[in-house]
Coordinates of C-alpha atoms in Angstrom, one line a residue:
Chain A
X115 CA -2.8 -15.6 41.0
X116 CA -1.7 -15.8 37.5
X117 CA -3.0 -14.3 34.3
X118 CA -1.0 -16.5 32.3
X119 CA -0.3 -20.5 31.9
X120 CA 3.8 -19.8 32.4
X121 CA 5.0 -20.4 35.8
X122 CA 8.5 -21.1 35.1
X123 CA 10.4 -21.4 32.0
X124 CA 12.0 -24.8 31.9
X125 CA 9.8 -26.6 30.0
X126 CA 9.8 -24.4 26.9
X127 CA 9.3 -27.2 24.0
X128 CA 5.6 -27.8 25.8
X129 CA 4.7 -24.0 25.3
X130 CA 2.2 -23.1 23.1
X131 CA 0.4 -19.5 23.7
X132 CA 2.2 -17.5 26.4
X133 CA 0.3 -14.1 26.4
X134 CA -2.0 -13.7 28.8
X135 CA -5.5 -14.8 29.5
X136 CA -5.0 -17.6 26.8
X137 CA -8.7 -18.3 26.3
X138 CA -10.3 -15.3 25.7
X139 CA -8.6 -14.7 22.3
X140 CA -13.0 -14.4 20.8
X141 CA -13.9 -11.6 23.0
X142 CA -10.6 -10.2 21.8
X143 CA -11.7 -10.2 18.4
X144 CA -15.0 -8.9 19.3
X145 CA -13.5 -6.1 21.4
X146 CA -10.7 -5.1 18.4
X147 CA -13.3 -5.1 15.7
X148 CA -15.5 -2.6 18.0
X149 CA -13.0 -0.6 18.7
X150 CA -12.2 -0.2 15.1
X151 CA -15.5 0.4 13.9
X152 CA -16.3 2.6 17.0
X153 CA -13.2 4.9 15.8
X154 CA -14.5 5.4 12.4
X155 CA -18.0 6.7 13.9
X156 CA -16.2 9.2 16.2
X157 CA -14.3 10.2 13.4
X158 CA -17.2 11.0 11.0
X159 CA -18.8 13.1 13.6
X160 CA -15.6 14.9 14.6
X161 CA -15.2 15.6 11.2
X162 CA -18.4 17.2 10.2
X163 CA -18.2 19.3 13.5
X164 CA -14.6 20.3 11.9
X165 CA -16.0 21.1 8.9
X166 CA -18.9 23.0 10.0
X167 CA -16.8 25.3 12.1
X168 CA -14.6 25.5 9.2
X169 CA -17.5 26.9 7.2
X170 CA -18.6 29.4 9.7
X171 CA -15.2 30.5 9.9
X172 CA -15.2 31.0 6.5
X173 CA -18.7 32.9 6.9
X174 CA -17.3 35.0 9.2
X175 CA -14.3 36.3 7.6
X176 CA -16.2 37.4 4.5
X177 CA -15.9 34.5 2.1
X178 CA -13.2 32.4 0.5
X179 CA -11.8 35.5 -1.3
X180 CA -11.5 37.7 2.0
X181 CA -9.4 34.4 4.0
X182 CA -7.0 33.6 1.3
X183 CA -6.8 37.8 0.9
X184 CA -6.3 38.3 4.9
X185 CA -3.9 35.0 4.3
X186 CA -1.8 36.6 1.6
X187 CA -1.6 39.7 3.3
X188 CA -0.6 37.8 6.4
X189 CA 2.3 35.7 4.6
X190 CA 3.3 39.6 3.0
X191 CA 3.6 41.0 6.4
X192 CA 5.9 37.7 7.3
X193 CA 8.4 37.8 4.6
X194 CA 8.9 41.3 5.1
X195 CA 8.7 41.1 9.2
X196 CA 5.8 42.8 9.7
Chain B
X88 CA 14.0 -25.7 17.5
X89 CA 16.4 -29.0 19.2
X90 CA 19.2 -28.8 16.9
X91 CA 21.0 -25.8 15.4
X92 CA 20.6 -26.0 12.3
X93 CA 16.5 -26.2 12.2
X94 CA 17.1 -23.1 14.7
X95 CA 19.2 -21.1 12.3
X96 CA 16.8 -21.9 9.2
X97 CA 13.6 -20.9 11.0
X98 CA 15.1 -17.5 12.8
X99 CA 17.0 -16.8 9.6
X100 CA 13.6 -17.0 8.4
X101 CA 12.0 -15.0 10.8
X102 CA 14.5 -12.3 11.0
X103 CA 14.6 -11.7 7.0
X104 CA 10.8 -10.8 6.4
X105 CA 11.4 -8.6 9.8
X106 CA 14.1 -6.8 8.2
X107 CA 12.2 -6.5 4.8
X108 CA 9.0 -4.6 6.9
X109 CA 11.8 -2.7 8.3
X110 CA 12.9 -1.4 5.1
X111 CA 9.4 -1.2 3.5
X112 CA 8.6 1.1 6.2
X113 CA 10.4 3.3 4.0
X114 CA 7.9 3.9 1.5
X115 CA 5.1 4.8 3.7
X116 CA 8.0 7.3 4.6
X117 CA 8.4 8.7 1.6
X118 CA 4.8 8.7 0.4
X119 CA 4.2 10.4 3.0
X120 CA 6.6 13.5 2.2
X121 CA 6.4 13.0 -1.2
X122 CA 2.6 14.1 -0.6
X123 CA 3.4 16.5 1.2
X124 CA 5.5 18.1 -0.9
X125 CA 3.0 17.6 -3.7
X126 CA 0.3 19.3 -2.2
X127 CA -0.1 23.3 -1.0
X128 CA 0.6 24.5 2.1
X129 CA -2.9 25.2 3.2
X130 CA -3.6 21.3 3.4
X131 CA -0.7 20.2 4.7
X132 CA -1.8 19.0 8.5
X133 CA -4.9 17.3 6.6
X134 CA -3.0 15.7 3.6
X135 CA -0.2 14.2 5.8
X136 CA -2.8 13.1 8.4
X137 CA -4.7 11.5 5.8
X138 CA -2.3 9.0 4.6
X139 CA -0.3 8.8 7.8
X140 CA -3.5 7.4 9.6
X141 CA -3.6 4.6 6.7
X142 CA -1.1 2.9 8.7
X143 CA -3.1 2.2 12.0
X144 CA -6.4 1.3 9.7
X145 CA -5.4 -0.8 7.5
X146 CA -2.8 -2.8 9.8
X147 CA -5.9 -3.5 12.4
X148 CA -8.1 -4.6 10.0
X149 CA -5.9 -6.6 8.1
X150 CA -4.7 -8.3 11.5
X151 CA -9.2 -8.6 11.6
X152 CA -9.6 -10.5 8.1
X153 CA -7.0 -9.3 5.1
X154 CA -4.6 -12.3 6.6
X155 CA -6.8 -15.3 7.0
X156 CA -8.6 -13.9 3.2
X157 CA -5.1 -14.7 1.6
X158 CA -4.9 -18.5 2.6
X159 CA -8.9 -18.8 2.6
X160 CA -9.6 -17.1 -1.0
X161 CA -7.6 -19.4 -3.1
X162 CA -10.2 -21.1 -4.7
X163 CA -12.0 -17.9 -5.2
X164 CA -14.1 -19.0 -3.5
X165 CA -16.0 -20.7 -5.6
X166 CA -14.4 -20.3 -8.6
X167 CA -12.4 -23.7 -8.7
X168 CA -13.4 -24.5 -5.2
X169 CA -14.5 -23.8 -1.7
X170 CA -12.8 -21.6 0.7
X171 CA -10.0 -23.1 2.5
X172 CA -9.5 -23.6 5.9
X173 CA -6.9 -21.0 7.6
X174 CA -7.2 -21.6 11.3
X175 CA -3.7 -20.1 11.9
X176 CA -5.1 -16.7 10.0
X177 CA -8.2 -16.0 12.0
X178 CA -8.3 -12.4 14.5
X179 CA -9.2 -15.7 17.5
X180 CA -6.3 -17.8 16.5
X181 CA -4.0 -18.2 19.4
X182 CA -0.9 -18.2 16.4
X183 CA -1.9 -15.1 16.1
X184 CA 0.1 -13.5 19.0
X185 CA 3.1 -14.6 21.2
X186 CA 3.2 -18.5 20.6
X187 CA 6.2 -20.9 21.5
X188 CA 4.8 -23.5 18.9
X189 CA 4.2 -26.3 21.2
X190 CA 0.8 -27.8 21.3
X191 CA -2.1 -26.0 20.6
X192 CA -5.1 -25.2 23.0
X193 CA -7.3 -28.0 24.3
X194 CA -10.3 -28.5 21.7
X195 CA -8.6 -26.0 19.2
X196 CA -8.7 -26.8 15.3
X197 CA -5.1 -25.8 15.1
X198 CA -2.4 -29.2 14.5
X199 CA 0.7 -30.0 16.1
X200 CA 2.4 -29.1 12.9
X201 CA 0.5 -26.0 12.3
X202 CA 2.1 -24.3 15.8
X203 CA 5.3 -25.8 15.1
X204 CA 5.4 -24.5 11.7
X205 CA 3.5 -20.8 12.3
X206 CA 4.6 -20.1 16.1
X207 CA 7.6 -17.6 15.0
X208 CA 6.7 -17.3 11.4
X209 CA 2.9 -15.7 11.7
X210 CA 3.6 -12.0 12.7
X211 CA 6.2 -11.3 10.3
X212 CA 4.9 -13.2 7.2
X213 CA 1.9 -11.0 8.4
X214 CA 3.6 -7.9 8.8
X215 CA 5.3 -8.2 4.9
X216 CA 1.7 -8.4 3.2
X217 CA 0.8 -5.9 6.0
X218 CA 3.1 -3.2 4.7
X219 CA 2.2 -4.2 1.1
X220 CA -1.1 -3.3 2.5
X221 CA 0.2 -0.1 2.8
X222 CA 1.6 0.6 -0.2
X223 CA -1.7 -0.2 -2.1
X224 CA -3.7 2.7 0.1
X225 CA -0.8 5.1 -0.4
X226 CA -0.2 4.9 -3.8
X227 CA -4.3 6.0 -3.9
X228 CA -3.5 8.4 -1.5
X229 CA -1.3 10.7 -3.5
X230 CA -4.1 11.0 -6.5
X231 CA -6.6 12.2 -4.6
X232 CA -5.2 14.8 -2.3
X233 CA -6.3 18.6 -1.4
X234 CA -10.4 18.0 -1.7
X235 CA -10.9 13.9 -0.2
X236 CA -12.5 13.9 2.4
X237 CA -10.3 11.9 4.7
X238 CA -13.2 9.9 6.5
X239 CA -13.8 8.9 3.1
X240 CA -10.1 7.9 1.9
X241 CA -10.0 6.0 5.0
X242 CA -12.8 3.7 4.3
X243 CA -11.7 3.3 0.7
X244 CA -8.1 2.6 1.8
X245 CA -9.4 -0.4 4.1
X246 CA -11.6 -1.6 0.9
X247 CA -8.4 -1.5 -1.2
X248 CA -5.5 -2.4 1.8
X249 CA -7.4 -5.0 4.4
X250 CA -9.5 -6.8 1.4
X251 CA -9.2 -6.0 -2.9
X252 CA -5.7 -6.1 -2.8
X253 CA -5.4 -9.4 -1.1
X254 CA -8.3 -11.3 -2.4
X255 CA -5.7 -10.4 -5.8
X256 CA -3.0 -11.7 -3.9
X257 CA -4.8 -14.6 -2.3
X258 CA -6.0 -15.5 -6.6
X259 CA -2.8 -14.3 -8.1
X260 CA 0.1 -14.0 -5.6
X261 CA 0.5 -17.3 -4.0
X262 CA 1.6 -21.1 -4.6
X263 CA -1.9 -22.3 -5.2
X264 CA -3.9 -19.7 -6.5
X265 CA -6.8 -20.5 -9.2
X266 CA -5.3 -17.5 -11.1
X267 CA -1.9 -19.5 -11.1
X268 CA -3.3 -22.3 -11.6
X269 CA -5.6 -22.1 -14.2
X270 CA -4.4 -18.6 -16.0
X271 CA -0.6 -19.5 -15.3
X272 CA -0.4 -15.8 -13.9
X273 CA 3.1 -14.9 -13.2
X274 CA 3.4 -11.7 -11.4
X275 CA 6.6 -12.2 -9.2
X276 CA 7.5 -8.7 -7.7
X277 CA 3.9 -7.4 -7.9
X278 CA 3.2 -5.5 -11.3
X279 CA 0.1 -6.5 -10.9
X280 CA -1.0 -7.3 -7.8
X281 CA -0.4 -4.5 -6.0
X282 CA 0.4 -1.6 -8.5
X283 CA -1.6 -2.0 -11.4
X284 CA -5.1 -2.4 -8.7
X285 CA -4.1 0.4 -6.9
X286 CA -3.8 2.3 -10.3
X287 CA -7.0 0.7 -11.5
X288 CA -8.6 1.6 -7.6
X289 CA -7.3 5.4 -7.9
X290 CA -8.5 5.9 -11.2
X291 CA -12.0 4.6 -10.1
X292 CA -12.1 7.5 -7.1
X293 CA -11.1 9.7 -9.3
X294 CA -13.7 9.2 -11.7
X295 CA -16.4 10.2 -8.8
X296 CA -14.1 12.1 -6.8
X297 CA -13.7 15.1 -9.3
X298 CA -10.2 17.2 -10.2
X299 CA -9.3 20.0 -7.9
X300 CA -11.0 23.4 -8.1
X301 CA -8.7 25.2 -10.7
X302 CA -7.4 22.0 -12.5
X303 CA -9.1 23.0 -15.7
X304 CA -10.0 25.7 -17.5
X305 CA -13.2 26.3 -19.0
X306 CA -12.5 25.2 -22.4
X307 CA -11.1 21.9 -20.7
X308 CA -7.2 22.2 -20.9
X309 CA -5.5 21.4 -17.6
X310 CA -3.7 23.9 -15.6
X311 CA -0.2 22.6 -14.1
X312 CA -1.1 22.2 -10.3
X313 CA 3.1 22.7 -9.1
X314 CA 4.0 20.6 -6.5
X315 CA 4.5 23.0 -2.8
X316 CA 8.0 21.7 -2.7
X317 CA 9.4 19.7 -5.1
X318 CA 12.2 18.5 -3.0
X319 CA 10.3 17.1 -0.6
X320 CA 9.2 15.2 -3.5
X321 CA 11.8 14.1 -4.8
X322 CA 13.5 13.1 -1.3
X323 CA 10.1 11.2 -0.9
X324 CA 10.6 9.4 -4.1
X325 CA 13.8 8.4 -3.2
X326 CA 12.6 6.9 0.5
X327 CA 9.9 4.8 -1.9
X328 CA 12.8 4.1 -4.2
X329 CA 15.0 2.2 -0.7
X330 CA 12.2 0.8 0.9
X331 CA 11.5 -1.4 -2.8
X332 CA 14.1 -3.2 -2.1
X333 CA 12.3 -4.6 1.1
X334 CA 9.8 -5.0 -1.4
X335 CA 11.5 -7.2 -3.5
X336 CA 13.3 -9.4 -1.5
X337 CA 9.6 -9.7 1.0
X338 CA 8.6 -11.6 -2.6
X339 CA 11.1 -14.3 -2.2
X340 CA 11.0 -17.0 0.4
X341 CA 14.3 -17.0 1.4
X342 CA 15.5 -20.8 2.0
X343 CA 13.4 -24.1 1.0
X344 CA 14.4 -27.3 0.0
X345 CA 12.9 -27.5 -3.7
X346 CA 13.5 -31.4 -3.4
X347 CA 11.8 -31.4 0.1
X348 CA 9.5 -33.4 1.4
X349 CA 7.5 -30.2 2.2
X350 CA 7.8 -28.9 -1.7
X351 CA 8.2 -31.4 -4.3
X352 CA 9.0 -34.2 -2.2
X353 CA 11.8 -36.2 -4.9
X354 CA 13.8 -39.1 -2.8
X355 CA 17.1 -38.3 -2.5
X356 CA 17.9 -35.0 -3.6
X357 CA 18.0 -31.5 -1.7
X358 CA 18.3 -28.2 -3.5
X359 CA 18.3 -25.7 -0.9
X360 CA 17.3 -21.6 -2.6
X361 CA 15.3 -18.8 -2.2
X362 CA 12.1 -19.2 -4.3
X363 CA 9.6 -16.3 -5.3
X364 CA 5.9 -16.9 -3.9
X365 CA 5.3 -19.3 -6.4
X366 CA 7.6 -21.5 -5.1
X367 CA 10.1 -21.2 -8.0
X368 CA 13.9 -21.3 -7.4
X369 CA 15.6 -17.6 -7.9
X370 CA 18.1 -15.4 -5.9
X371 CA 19.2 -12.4 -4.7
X372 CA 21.6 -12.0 -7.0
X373 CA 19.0 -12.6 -10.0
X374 CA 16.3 -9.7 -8.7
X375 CA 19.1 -7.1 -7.7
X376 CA 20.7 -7.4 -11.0
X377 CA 17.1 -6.9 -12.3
X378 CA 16.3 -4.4 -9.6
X379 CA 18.3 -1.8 -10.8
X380 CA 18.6 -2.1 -14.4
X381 CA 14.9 -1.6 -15.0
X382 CA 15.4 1.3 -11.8
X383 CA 18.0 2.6 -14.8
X384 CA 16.0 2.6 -18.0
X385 CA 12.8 3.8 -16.2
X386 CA 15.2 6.9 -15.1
X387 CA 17.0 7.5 -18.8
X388 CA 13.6 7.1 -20.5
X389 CA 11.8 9.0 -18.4
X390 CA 14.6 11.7 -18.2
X391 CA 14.5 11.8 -22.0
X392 CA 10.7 12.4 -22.4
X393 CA 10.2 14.5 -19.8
X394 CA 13.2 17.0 -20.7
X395 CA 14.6 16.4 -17.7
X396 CA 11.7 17.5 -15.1
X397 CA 12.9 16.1 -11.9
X398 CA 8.7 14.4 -10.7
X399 CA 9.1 12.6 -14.2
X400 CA 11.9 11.2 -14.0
X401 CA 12.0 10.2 -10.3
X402 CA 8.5 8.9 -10.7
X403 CA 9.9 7.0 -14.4
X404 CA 12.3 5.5 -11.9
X405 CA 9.4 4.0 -10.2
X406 CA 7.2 2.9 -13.4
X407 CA 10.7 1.3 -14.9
X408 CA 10.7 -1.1 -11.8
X409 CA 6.9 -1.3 -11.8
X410 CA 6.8 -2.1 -15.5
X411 CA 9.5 -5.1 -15.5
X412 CA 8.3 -6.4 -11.9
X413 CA 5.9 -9.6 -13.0
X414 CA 8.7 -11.2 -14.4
X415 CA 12.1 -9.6 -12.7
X416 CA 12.7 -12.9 -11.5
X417 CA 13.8 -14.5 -15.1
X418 CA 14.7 -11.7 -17.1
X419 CA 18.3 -10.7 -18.8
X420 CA 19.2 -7.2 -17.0
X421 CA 19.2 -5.5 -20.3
X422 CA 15.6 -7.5 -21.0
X423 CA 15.1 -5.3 -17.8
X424 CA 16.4 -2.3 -18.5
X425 CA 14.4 -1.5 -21.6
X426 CA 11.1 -2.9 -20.8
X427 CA 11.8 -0.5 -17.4
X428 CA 12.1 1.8 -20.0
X429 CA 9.0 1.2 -21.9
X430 CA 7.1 1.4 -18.8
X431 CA 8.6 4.9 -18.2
X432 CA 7.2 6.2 -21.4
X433 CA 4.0 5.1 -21.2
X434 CA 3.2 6.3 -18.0
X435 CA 4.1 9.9 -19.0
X436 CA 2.4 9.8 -22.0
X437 CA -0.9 8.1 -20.6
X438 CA -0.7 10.7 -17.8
X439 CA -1.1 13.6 -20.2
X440 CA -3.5 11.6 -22.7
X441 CA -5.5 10.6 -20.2
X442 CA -5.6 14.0 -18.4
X443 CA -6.6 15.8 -21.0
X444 CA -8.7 13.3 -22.9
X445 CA -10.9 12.1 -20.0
X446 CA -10.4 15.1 -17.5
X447 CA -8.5 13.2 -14.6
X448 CA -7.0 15.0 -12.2
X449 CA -4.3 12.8 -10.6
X450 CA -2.4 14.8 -8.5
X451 CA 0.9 12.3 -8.6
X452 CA 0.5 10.3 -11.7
X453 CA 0.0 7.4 -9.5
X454 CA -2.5 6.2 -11.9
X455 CA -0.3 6.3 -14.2
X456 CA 2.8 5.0 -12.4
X457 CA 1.4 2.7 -10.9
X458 CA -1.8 1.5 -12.9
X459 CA -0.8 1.5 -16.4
X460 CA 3.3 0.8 -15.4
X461 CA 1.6 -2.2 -13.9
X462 CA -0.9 -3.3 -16.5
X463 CA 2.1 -3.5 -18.9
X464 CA 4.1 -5.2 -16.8
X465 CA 2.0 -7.8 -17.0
X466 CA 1.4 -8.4 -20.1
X467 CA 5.1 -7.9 -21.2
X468 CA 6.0 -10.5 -18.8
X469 CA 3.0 -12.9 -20.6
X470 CA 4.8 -12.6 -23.8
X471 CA 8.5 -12.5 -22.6
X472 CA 7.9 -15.9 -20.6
X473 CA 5.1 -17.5 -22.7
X474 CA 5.6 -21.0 -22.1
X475 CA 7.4 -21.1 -19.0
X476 CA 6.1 -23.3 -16.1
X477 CA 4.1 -21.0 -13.8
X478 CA 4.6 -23.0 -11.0
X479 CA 7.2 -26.3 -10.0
X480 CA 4.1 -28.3 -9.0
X481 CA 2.5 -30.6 -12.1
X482 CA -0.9 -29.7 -13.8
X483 CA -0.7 -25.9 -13.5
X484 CA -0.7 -23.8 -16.9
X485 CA 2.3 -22.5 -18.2
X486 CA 2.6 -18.5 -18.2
X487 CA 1.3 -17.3 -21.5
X488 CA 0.4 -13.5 -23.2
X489 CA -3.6 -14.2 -22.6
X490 CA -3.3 -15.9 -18.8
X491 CA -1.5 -12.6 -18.4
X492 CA -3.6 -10.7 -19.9
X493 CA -6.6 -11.8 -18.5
X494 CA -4.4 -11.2 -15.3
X495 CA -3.8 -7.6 -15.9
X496 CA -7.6 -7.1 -16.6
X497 CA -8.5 -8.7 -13.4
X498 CA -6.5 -6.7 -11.1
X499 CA -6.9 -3.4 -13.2
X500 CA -10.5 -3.8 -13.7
X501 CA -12.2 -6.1 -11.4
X502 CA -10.4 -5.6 -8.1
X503 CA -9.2 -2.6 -8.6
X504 CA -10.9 0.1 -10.4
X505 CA -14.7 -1.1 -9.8
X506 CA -14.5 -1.8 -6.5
X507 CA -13.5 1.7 -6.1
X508 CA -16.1 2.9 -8.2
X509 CA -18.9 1.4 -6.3
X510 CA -17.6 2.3 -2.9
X511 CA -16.9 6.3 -4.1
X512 CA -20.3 6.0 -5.8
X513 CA -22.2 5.4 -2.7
X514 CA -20.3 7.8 -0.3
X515 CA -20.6 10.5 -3.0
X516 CA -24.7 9.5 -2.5
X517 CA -23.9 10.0 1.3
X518 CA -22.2 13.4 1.1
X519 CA -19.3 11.9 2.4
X520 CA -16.5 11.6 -0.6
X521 CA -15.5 15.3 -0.8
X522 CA -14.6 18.5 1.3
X523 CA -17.1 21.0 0.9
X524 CA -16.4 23.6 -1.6
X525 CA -15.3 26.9 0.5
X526 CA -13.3 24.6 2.5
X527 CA -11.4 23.3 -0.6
X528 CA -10.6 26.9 -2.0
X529 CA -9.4 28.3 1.2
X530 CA -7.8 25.0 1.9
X531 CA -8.2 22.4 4.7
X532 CA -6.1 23.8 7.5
X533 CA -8.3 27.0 7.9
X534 CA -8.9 26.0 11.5
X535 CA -5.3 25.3 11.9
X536 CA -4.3 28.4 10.3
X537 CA -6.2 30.9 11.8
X538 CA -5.6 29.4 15.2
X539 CA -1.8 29.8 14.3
X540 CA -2.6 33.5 13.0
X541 CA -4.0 34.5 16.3
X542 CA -1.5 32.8 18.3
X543 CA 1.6 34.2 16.2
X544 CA -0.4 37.6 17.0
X545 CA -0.8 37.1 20.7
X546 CA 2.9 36.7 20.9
X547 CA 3.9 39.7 18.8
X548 CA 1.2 41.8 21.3
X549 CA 2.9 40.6 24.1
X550 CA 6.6 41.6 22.2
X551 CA 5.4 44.7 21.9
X552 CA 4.0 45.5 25.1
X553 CA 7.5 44.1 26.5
X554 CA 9.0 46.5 24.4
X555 CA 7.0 49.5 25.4
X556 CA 7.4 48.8 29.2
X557 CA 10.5 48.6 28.8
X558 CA 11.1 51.8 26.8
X559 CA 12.9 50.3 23.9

């Protein structure tokens, strides 16, 4: 059993490809270009989930005014080692 | 590889771009922190993410199609000819991954010569435009930081780093381009072709994108937005500032016989030199001299107009290289010092015209920088080498002020800043170019924040309790 077309190395200067499964380098391609694609899709969605927790984070704390207030008060109480 | 000498020329070969993408690696570096530093510290996590993530896109897609565009897109295509074959360039080609250069696959379209020629070259010629590639995403990156979506960026940065940027490089950046050809565009260490699009690209997103919630005030003046940590900045500028001189020297070709049978092809005569990707002779010597000088009047000029603000004058630095690049391969070091100079000052003052004339909110000046820096590089170099040959080989038009001009326009305009217009256009239709509003005020990492709020509280609950158990 071999997975690639080197058995020994003393005929270097009649190598060509030497990665293995030489042959299959179009389902490769096919494969990459999904996975690519496929990580932008997951992406979007994880995304818009982040966001839409972000918003009902926001919601829940009162606002944009009350979250960077709770944050200031928050950095206060670290400088001063609250 | 049977004699010694073929051996040392091709891994010489191979091992200089490697150490170039080594060294260019720098500036992703130092864009990275120099973002970082530029933006607040409630978008941190998102705005190093954002352009830290440019580097696994953009290198997979342009391994998918931004290498074989650059040998296929020549012509245009279509615009003085078909596309060209590239069977060494393609995702399928068996060149592109560990190859010995012997003979090619049974039935394959590759040659002989083409796997004795590409075997050991491929992956690092690839990785040098690769990191280019980069470059041209990042340098958008910086404008449009703290309310991008980064979904979005990362589209846009594929558009501008896996295809724009090298369709400009395929017309514009190489032996046999039509714009080289017919235009007699000169461009040598990439004024143009990769900082004046990306300028032209950021200024597009911009236009759609918006300026960040506070930028201006109501009567239209713009607030200063201070950078979080401005020596983060600068430290970034200065990692951007090392890794150019990978840039630089990833322009040349490092050893070819001019005389050669594989260049010019004259009986009887060798003249072994570096060349720059047009194929004509220069050295080391020549781009370092040129390197630095126009490094040195960007950073006096910029100095000067800025009143010493350390982002101006670093970022001058830049715009005096960017601005004498196209033609840093022929010019007098003092030819490049002041036209580094010139490029200095016009990218502070477009910045501040522009912002407050047209309401653009770039968050670096990487428009400016970069796009305008770049635009006048070109043309400068037009008129400073009008009538040089663009190009050893006969029949190609000689470098002149309009070829460059028309140049400059081209990437600006055409690959760079309407390209970027369209694609922002339609995910601004979709919902999908910018954070929601709240989340922009309160700042990206609210998740990340409060998660680290409530753990930093856990821990001091549990200090206390420690401390009341144990009656201290």
């Amino acid at each position: 059993m071999s997975t690639g077309l080197v058995d020994n190395w003393l005929n270097l200067d009649t190598f060509g490809a030497i990665y293995p499964f030489v042959g299959t380098e179009g389902m490769l391609a096919v494969l990459g270009i999904a996975f690519w694609l496929g990580w932008h899709i997951l992406q979007i969605r994880k995304e818009s989930a982040e966001f839409k927790a972000d918003m009902e984070n926001i919601k829940k704390q009162g606002g944009p005014g009350k979250v960077l207030e709770a944050e200031a008060k928050r950095e206060m109480n670290d400088s001063v080692g609250g | 590889m049977d004699n010694e000498l073929t051996a040392l020329g091709i891994i010489f070969t191979e091992f200089y771009y490697w150490v170039t993408v080594v060294f260019m690696f720098l500036i992703h570096v130092g864009f990275c922190i120099y973002e970082v530093g530029a933006s607040r510290y409630k978008h941190h996590t998102h705005t190093l993410m954002k352009n830290t993530m440019v580097i696994p896109l953009v290198t997979v897609t342009f391994f998918f199609f931004g290498w074989w565009i650059y040998f296929a897109f020549v012509n245009g295509p279509w615009i003085i000819g078909d596309l060209v074959a590239a069977p060494f360039a393609t995702p399928w080609s068996e060149l592109m991954g560990t190859h010995m250069g012997g003979a090619p696959q049974e039935g394959s379209v590759l040659t002989a010569d083409d796997t004795a020629f590409w075997a050991r070259i491929n992956g690092v010629f690839w990785a040098a435009f690769l990191l280019f590639s980069w470059t041209a995403a990042s340098i958008v990156s910086g404008a449009v930081i703290e309310r991008i979506r980064p979904s979005a960026f990362w589209i846009l940065a594929v558009v501008i780093g896996s295809f724009t940027w090298i369709i400009d490089a395929s017309w514009g950046w190489s032996w046999n381009g039509w714009m080289v050809q017919k235009l007699g565009y000169h461009d040598a260490y990439a004024s143009g072709v990769i900082h004046a699009i990306a300028g032209g690209f950021a200024l597009g997103v911009l236009l759609v994108l918006g300026p960040r919630i506070g930028k201006f005030r109501k009567d239209g003046t713009p607030r200063n937005i201070n950078p979080h940590n401005p020596w983060l900045v600068t430290v970034g500028l200065f990692l951007i500032y090392t890794g150019f001189w990978g840039f630089y020297v990833a322009c040349n070709i490092p050893i070819i016989d001019v005389y050669g049978p594989a260049m010019l092809d004259v009986p009887d005569k060798s003249f072994f030199s570096a060349t720059n990707i047009y194929l004509q002779p220069t050295t080391l010597s020549a781009i370092t001299f040129n390197f630095l000088m126009s490094l040195s009047g960007g950073l006096m000029a910029a100095y000067l107009v800025s009143d010493g603000d350390a982002f101006w004058t670093y970022s001058g630095g830049l715009a005096g290289v960017i601005g004498a690049s196209s033609g840093n391969d022929l010019y007098h070091p003092i030819q490049a010092m002041l036209i580094g100079a010139g490029g200095a000052i016009l990218a502070y003052k477009m910045h501040y015209w522009v912002e407050r004339k047209f309401k653009i909110d770039d968050a670096v000046g990487a428009v400016a920088v970069h796009g305008y820096a770049g635009f006048y590089g070109i043309v400068v170099a037009g008129f400073m080498l009008w009538g040089y040959p663009s190009s050893p080989f006969e029949g190609y038009a000689a470098i002149s002020p309009w070829g460059n001009f028309l140049g400059a326009l081209i990437m600006f305009f055409v690959l760079g800043f309407f390209p970027a217009l369209i694609v922002s256009k339609i995910l601004h239709g979709m919902g999908m170019l910018r954070i929601p509003r709240e989340i922009e005020m309160v700042g990206l990492d609210i998740n990340h924040e409060s998660l680290r709020a409530m753990e930093a509280e856990d821990v001091a609950e549990a200090i206390r309790e420690e401390a009341a158990a144990s009656g201290a």
